[in-house]
Tab-separated table of C-alpha atoms in Angstrom:
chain	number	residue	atom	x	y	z
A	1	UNK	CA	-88.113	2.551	22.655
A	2	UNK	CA	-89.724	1.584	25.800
A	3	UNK	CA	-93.388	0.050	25.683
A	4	UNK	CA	-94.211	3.341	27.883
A	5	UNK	CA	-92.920	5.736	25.502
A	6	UNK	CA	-95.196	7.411	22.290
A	7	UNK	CA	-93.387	6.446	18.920
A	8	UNK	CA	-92.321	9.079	16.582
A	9	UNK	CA	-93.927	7.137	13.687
A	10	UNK	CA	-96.860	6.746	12.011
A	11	UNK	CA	-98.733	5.250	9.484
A	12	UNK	CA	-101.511	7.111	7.425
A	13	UNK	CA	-102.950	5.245	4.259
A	14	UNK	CA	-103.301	6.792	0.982
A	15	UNK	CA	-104.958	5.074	-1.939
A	16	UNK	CA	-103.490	1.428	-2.029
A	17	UNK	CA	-100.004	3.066	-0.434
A	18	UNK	CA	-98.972	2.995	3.301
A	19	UNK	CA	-97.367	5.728	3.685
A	20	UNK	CA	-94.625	6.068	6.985
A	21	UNK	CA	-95.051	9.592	8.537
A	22	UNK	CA	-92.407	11.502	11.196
A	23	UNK	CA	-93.733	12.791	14.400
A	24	UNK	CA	-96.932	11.993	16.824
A	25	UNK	CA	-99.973	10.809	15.895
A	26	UNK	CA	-102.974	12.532	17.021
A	27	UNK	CA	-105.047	10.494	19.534
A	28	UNK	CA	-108.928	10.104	18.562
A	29	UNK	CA	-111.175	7.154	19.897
A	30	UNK	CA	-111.301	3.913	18.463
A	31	UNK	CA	-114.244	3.411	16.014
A	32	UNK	CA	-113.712	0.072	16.657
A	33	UNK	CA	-112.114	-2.932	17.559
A	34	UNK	CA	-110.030	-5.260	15.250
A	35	UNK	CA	-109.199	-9.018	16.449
A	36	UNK	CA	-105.671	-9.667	14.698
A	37	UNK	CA	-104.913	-13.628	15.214
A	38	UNK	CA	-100.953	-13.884	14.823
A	39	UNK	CA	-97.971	-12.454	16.547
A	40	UNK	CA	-95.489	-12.523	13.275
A	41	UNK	CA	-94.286	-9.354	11.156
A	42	UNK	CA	-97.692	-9.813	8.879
A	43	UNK	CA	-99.889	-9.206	12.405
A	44	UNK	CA	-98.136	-7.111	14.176
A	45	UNK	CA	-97.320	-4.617	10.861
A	46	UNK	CA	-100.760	-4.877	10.530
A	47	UNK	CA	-102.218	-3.992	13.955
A	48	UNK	CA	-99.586	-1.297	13.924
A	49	UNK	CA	-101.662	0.125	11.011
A	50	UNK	CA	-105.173	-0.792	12.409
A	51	UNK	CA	-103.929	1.234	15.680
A	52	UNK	CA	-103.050	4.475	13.140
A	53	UNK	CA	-105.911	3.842	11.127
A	54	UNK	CA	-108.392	4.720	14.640
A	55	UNK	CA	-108.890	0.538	15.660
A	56	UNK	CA	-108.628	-0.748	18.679
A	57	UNK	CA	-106.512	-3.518	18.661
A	58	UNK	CA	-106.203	-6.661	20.265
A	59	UNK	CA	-103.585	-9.147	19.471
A	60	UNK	CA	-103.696	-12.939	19.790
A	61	UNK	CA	-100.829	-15.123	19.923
A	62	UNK	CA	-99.494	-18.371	21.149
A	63	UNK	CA	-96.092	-17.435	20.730
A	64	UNK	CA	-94.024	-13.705	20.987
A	65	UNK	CA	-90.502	-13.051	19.525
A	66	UNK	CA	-88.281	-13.364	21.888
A	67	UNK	CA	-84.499	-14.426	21.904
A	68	UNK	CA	-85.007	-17.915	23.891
A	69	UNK	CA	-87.634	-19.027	21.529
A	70	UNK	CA	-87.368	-17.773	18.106
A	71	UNK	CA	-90.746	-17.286	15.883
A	72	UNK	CA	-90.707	-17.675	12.179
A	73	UNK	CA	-90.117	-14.239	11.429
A	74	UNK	CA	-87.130	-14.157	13.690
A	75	UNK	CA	-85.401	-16.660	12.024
A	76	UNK	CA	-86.529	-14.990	8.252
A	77	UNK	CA	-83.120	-13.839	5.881
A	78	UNK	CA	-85.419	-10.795	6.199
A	79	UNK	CA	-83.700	-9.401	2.940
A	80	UNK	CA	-85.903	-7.308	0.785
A	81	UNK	CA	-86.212	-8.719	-2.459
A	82	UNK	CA	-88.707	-8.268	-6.199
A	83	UNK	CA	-91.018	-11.138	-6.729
A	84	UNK	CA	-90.595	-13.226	-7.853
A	85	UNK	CA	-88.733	-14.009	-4.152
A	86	UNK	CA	-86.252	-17.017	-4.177
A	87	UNK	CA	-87.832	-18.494	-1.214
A	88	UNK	CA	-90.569	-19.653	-2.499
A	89	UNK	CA	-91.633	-18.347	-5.871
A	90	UNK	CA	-95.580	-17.340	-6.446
A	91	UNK	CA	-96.357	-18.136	-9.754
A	92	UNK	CA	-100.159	-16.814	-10.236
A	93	UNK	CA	-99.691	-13.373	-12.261
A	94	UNK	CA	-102.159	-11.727	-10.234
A	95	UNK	CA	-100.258	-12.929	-6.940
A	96	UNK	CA	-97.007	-11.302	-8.858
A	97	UNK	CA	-98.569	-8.409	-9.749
A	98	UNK	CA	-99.868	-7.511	-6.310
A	99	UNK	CA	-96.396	-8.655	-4.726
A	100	UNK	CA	-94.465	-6.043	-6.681
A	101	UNK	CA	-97.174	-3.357	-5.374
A	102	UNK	CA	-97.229	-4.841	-2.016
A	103	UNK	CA	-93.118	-4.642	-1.560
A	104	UNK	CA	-92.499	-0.995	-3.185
A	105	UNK	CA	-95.089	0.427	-0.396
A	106	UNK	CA	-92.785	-1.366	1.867
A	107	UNK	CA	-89.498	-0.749	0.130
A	108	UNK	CA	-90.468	2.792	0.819
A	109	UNK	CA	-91.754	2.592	4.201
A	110	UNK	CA	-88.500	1.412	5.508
A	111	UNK	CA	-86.526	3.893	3.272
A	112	UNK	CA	-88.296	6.557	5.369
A	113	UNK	CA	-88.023	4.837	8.548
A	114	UNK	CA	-84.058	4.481	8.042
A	115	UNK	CA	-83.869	7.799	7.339
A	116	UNK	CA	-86.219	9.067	10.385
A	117	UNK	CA	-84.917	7.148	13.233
A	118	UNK	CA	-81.511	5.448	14.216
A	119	UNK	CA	-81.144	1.772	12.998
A	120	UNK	CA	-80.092	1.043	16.825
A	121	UNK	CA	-83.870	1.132	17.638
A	122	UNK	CA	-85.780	-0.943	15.228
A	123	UNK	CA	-82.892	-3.012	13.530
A	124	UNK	CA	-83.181	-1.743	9.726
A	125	UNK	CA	-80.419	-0.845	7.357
A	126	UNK	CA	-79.889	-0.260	3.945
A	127	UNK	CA	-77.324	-2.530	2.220
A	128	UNK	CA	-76.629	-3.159	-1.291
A	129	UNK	CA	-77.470	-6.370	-2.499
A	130	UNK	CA	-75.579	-7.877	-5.437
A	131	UNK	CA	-76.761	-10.697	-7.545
A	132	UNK	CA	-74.663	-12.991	-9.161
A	133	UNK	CA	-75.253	-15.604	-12.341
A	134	UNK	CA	-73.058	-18.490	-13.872
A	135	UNK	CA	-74.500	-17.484	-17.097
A	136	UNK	CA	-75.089	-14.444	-19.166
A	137	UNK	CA	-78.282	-12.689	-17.783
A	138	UNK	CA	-79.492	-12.463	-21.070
A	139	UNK	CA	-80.087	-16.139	-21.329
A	140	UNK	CA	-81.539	-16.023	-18.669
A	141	UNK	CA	-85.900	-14.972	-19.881
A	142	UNK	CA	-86.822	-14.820	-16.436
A	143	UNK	CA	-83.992	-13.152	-14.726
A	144	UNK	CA	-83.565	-10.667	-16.961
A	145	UNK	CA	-87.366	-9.547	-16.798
A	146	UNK	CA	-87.017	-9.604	-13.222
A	147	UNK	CA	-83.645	-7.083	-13.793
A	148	UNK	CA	-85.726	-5.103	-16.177
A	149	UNK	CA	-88.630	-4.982	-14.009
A	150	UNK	CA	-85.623	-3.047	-11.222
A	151	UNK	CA	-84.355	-0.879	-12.973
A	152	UNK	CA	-87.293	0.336	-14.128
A	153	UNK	CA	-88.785	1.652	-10.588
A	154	UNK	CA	-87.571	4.865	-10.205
A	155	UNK	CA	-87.896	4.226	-5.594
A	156	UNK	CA	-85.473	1.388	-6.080
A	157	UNK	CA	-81.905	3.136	-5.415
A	158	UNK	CA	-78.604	2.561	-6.447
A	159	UNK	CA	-79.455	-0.324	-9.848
A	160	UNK	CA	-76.726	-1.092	-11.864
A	161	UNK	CA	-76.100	-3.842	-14.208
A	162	UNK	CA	-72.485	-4.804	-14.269
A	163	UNK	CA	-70.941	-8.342	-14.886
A	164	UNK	CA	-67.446	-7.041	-13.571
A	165	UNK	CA	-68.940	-6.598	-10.133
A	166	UNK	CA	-67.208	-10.058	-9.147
A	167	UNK	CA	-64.106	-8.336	-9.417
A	168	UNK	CA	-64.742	-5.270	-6.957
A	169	UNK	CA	-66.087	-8.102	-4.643
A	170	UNK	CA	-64.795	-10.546	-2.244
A	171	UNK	CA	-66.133	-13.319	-4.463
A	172	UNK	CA	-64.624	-16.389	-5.592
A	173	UNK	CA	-62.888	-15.730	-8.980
A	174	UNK	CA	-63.157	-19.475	-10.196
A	175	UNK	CA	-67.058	-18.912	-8.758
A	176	UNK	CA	-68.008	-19.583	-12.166
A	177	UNK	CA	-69.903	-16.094	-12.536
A	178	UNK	CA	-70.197	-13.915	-15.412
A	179	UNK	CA	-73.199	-11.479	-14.447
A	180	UNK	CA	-74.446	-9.728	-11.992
A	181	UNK	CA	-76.541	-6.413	-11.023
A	182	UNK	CA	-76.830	-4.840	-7.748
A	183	UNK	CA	-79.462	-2.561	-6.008
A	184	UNK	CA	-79.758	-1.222	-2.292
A	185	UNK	CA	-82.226	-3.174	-0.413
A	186	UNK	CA	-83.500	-3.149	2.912
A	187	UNK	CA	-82.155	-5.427	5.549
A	188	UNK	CA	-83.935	-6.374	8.604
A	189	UNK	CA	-82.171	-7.267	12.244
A	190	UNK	CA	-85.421	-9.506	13.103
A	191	UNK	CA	-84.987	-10.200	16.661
A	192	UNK	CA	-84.702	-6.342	16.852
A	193	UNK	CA	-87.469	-5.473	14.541
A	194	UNK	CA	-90.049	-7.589	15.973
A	195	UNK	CA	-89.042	-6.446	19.376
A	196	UNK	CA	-89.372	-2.769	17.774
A	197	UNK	CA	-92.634	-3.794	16.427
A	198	UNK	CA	-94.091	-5.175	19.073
A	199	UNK	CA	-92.809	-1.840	21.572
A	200	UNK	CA	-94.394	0.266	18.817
A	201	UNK	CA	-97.797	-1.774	18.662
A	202	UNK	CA	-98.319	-1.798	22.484
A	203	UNK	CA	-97.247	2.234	22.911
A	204	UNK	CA	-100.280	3.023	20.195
A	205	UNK	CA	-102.214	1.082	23.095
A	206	UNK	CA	-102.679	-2.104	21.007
A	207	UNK	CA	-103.620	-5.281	23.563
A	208	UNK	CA	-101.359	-8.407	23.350
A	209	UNK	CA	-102.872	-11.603	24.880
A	210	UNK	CA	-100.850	-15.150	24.944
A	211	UNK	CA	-103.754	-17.747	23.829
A	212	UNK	CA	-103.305	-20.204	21.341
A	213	UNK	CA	-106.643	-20.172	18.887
A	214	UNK	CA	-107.344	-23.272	17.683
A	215	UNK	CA	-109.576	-25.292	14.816
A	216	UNK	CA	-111.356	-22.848	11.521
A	217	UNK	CA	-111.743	-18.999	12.901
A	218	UNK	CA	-115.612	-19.215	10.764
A	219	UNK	CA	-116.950	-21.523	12.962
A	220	UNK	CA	-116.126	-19.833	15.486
A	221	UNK	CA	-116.383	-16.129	14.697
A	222	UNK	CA	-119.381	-15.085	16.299
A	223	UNK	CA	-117.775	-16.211	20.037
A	224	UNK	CA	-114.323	-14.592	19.163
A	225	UNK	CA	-115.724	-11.722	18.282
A	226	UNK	CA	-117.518	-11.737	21.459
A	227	UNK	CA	-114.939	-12.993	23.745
A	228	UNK	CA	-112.487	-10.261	22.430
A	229	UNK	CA	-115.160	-6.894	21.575
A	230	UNK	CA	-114.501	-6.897	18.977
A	231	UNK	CA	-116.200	-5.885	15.020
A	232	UNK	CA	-113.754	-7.766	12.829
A	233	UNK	CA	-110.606	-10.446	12.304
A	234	UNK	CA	-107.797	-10.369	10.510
A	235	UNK	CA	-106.393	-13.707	10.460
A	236	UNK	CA	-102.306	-13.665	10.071
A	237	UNK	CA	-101.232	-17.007	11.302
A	238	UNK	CA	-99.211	-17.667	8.956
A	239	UNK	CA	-98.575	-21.695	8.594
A	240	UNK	CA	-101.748	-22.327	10.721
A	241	UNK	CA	-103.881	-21.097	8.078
A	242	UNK	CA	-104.272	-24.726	6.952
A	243	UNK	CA	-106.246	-24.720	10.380
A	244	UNK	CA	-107.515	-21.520	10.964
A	245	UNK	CA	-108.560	-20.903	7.257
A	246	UNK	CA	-109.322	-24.273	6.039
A	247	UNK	CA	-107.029	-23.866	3.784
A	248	UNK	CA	-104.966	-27.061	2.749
A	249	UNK	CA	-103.197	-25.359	-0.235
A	250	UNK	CA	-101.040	-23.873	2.687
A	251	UNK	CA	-97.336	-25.333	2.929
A	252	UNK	CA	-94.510	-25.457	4.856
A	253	UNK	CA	-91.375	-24.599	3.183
A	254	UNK	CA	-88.135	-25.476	5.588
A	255	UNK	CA	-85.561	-23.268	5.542
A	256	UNK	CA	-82.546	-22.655	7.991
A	257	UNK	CA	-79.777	-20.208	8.641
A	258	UNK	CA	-75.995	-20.787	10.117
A	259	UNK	CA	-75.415	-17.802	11.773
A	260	UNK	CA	-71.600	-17.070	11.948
A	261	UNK	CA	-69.376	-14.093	14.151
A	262	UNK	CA	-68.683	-10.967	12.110
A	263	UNK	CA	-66.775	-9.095	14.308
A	264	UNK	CA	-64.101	-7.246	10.997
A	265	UNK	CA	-61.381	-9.086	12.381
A	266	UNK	CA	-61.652	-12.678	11.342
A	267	UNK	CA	-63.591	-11.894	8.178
A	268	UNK	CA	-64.377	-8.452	6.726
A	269	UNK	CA	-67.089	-6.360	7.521
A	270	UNK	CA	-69.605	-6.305	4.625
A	271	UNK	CA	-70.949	-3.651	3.255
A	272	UNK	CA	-72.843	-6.208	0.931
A	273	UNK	CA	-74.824	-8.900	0.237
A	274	UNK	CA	-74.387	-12.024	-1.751
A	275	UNK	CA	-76.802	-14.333	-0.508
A	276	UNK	CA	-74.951	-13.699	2.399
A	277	UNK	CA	-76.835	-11.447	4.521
A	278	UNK	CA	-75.145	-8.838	7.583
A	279	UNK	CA	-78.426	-9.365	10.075
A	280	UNK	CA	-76.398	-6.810	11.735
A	281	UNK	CA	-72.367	-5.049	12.555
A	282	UNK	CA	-71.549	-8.639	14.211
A	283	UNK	CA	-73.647	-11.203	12.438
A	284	UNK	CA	-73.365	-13.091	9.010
A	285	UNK	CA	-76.411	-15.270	8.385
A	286	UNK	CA	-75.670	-17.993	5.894
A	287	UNK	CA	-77.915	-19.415	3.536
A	288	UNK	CA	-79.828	-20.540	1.642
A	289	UNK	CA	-82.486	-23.794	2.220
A	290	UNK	CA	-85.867	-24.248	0.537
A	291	UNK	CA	-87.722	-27.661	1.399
A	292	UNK	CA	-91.426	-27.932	0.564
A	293	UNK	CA	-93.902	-29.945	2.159
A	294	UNK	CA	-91.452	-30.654	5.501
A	295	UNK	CA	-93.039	-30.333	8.336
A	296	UNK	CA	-90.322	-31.296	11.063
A	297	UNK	CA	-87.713	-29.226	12.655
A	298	UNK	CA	-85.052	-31.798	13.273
A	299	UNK	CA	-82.064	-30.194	11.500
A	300	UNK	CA	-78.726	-29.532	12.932
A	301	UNK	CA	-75.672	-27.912	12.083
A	302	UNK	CA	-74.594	-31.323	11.441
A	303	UNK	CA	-76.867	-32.337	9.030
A	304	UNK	CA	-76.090	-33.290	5.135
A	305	UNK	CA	-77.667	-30.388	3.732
A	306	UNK	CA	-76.535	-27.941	6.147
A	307	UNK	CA	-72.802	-28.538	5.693
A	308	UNK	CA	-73.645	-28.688	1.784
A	309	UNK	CA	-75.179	-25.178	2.639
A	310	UNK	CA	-72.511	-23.871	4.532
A	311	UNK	CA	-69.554	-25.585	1.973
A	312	UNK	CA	-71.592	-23.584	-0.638
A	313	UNK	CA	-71.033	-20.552	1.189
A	314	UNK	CA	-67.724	-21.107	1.602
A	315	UNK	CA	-66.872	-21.698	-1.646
A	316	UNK	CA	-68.353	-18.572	-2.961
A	317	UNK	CA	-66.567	-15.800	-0.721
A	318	UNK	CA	-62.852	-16.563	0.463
A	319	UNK	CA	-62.245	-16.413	4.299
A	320	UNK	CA	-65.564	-17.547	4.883
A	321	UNK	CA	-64.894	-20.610	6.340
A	322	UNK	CA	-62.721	-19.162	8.848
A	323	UNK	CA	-65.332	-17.191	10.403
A	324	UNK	CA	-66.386	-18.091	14.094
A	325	UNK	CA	-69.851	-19.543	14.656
A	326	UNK	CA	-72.046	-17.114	16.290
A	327	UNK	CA	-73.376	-18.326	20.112
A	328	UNK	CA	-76.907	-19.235	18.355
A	329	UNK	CA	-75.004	-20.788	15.292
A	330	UNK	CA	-77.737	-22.736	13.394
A	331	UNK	CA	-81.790	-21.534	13.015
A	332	UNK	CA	-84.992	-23.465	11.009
A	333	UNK	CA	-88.386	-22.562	10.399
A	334	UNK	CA	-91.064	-23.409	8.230
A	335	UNK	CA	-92.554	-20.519	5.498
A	336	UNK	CA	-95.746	-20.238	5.422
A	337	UNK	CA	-96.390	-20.415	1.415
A	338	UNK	CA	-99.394	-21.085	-0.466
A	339	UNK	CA	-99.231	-23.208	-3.404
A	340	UNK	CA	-100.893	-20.773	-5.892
A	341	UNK	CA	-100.722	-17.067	-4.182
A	342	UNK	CA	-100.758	-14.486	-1.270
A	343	UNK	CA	-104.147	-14.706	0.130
A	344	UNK	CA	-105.379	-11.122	0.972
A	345	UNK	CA	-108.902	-11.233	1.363
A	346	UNK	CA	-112.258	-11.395	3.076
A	347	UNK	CA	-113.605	-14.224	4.061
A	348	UNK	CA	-115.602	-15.876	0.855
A	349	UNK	CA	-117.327	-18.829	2.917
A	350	UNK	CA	-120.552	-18.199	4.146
A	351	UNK	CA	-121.408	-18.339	8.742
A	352	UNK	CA	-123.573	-21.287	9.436
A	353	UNK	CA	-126.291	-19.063	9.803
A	354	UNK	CA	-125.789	-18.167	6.188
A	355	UNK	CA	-124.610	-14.504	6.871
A	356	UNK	CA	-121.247	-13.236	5.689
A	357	UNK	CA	-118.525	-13.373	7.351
A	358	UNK	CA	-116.426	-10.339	8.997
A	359	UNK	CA	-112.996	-11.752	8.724
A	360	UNK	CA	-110.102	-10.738	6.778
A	361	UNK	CA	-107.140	-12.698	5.657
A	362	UNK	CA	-103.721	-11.939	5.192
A	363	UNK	CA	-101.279	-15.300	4.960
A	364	UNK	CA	-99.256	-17.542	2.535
A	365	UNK	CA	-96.148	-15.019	2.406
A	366	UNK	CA	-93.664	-17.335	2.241
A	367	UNK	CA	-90.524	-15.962	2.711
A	368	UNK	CA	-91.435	-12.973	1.745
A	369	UNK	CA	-93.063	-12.254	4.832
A	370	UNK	CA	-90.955	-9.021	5.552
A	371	UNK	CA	-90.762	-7.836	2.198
A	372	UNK	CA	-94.731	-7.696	1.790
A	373	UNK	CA	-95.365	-6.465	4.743
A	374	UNK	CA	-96.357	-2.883	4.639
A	375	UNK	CA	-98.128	-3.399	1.265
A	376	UNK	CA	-100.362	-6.058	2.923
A	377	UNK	CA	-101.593	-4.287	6.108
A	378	UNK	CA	-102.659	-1.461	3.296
A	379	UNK	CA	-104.720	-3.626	1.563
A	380	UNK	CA	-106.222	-5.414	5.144
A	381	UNK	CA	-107.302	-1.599	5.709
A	382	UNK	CA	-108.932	-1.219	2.166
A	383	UNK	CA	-110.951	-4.450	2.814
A	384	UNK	CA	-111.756	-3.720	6.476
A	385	UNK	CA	-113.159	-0.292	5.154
A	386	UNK	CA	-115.179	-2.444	2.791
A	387	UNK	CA	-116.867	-4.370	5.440
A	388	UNK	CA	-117.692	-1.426	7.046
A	389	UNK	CA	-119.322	0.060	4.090
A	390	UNK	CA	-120.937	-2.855	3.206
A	391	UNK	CA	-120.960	-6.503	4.973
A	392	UNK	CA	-121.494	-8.147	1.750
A	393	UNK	CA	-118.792	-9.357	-0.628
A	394	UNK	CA	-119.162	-7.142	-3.504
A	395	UNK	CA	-115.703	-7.780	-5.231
A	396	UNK	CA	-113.429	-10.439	-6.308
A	397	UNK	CA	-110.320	-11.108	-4.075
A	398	UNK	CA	-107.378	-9.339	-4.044
């Protein structure tokens, strides 16, 4: 889709759902204009919604996806997955509870968009994802409630518990597993998505400006506002909500990906996932790495825990370490997680002047970022409806 070119999607909310419509979106004037800080998939999913919603939207950014320079989200597995996720694991219940709301309005959101337009043009497939254990699930308290918790949402296709799935796989037989279950999960091409994305947010006429923002967005909320026209902020930087936020209970959490050629020749095409995700028909990304509290990028392919990675890999599906490195073969990023949960939110400090503040938060994803994205831009548009009703903080934090 061209930047020129009116999307045949659209986003309408109802309730607390985000619901993903076919067709064009009738054009009325902005009410408003919304300030969204952060060019990631929680900004630009967001401002996408804003733009269907009736805001104006401008987005600020230091940084755009693009293949030379690869954002966070980029490098994401980008694998849908129930909370509690395996990259980083959110253990407030509230958090939990609005996770597994948050990712079913996006587990159907990209259902629909799979089955509205081709996956050439925004990068999103449906794969099924099997899960394997060294030890009966049963054993297992929180595993199996998380199991439970799947097959019990009707939206969530294709469940099945099975520990003979090893067998019908290319997995290891000496792997050392004895249980598994599989479900169909959305998988996300990111350098394609976020291009998609970012096509989509600019053809709904959103505005994209290259600035870096820097230092706590409340003490400075009055000029931004200003600056950009704007009535309100949604803050979505991500990791530089320690900064922007002045919040310090944001972490980085390292991860990084060996990307490797899947071309059906050298290895077989697969249909499915084993903590070894298809990004797309050619690539394998292998995986996984979860270091908290690193905030360096200074791996290689070389490194100690990237060929313990990779041997891990290997180990698990046969052929594997035949496969040909990919041209980009290694990728790292830091997750933005937050030590105790999701922060989506208005603004609970209090301006200077002693007047409440009209920004919005959405950060501390993790690596989740994907998988909570529809579900958070939802609740941005609850809260931003809120503010507009009222500027004062009436509720509690979602």
């Amino acid at each position: 889709m061209s930047s020129s070119s009116q999307p045949q999607v659209y986003l309408t909310r109802k309730g607390t759902e985000l619901i993903l419509n076919y067709g064009l979106k009738t054009h009325v004037a902005p009410s408003s204009r919304v300030l969204v800080v952060g060019g990631g998939v929680t900004g630009f999913t967001t401002a996408w919604a804003l733009l269907d919603a009736g805001y104006a939207v401008t987005v600020v950014s230091e940084k755009w996806a693009s293949l030379e320079d690869r954002i966070t989200s980029q490098i994401a597995g980008a694998l849908w997955e129930w909370p509690p996720a395996v990259c980083g694991k959110h253990t407030n219940l509230i958090s939990l509870d609005n996770s597994k709301r948050w990712c079913m309005t996006t587990y159907r959101g990209l259902d629909k968009l799979i089955h509205t337009l081709p996956a050439q043009e925004h990068g999103v497939r449906m794969r099924m994802a099997n899960f394997f254990f060294e030890q009966s699930i049963h054993r297992m308290s929180g595993q199996l409630e998380k199991m439970n918790e799947i097959a019990a949402v009707h939206d969530i296709q294709g469940f099945k518990h099975d520990p003979t799935l090893v067998k019908t796989h290319a997995v290891n037989q000496d792997a050392g597993v004895v249980d598994s279950y599989r479900h169909l999960a959305p998988v996300i091409d990111t350098d394609q998505y976020m291009g998609w994305l970012r096509s989509t947010v600019i053809a709904k006429g959103g505005k994209l400006i290259t600035a870096r923002i820097n230092g706590d967005l409340l003490e400075q909320e009055d000029r931004l506002l200003a600056k950009y026209g704007a009535q309100a902020i949604v803050n979505a930087t991500g990791l530089g909500a320690y900064e922007t936020a002045a919040d310090h209970s944001v972490v980085p959490l390292r991860g990084a990906l060996v990307r490797v050629i899947n071309d059906g020749k050298r290895f077989p095409i697969a249909e499915d996932i084993v903590f070894i995700v298809p990004r797309n028909d050619r690539t394998l990304i292998l995986g996984g790495l979860v270091q908290p509290h690193v905030h360096t990028l200074d791996l290689t392919i070389d490194s100690p825990e990237i060929i313990r990675m990779r041997d891990r890999c290997n180990k698990f599906v046969p052929g594997l370490e035949n496969a040909e490195l990919d041209p980009v073969p290694f990728v790292q990023g830091l997750r933005p997680f937050r030590d105790t949960n999701v922060r989506v939110d208005r603004e609970q400090r209090l301006k200077s002047d002693g007047t409440h503040s009209r920004i919005i938060h959405s950060y501390g994803q993790g690596g989740s970022g994907f998988t909570l994205s529809f579900g958070c831009a939802a609740d941005v548009l609850e809260l931003l409806s809120e503010l507009e009703k009222s500027p004062y903080l009436e509720r509690a934090s979602l």
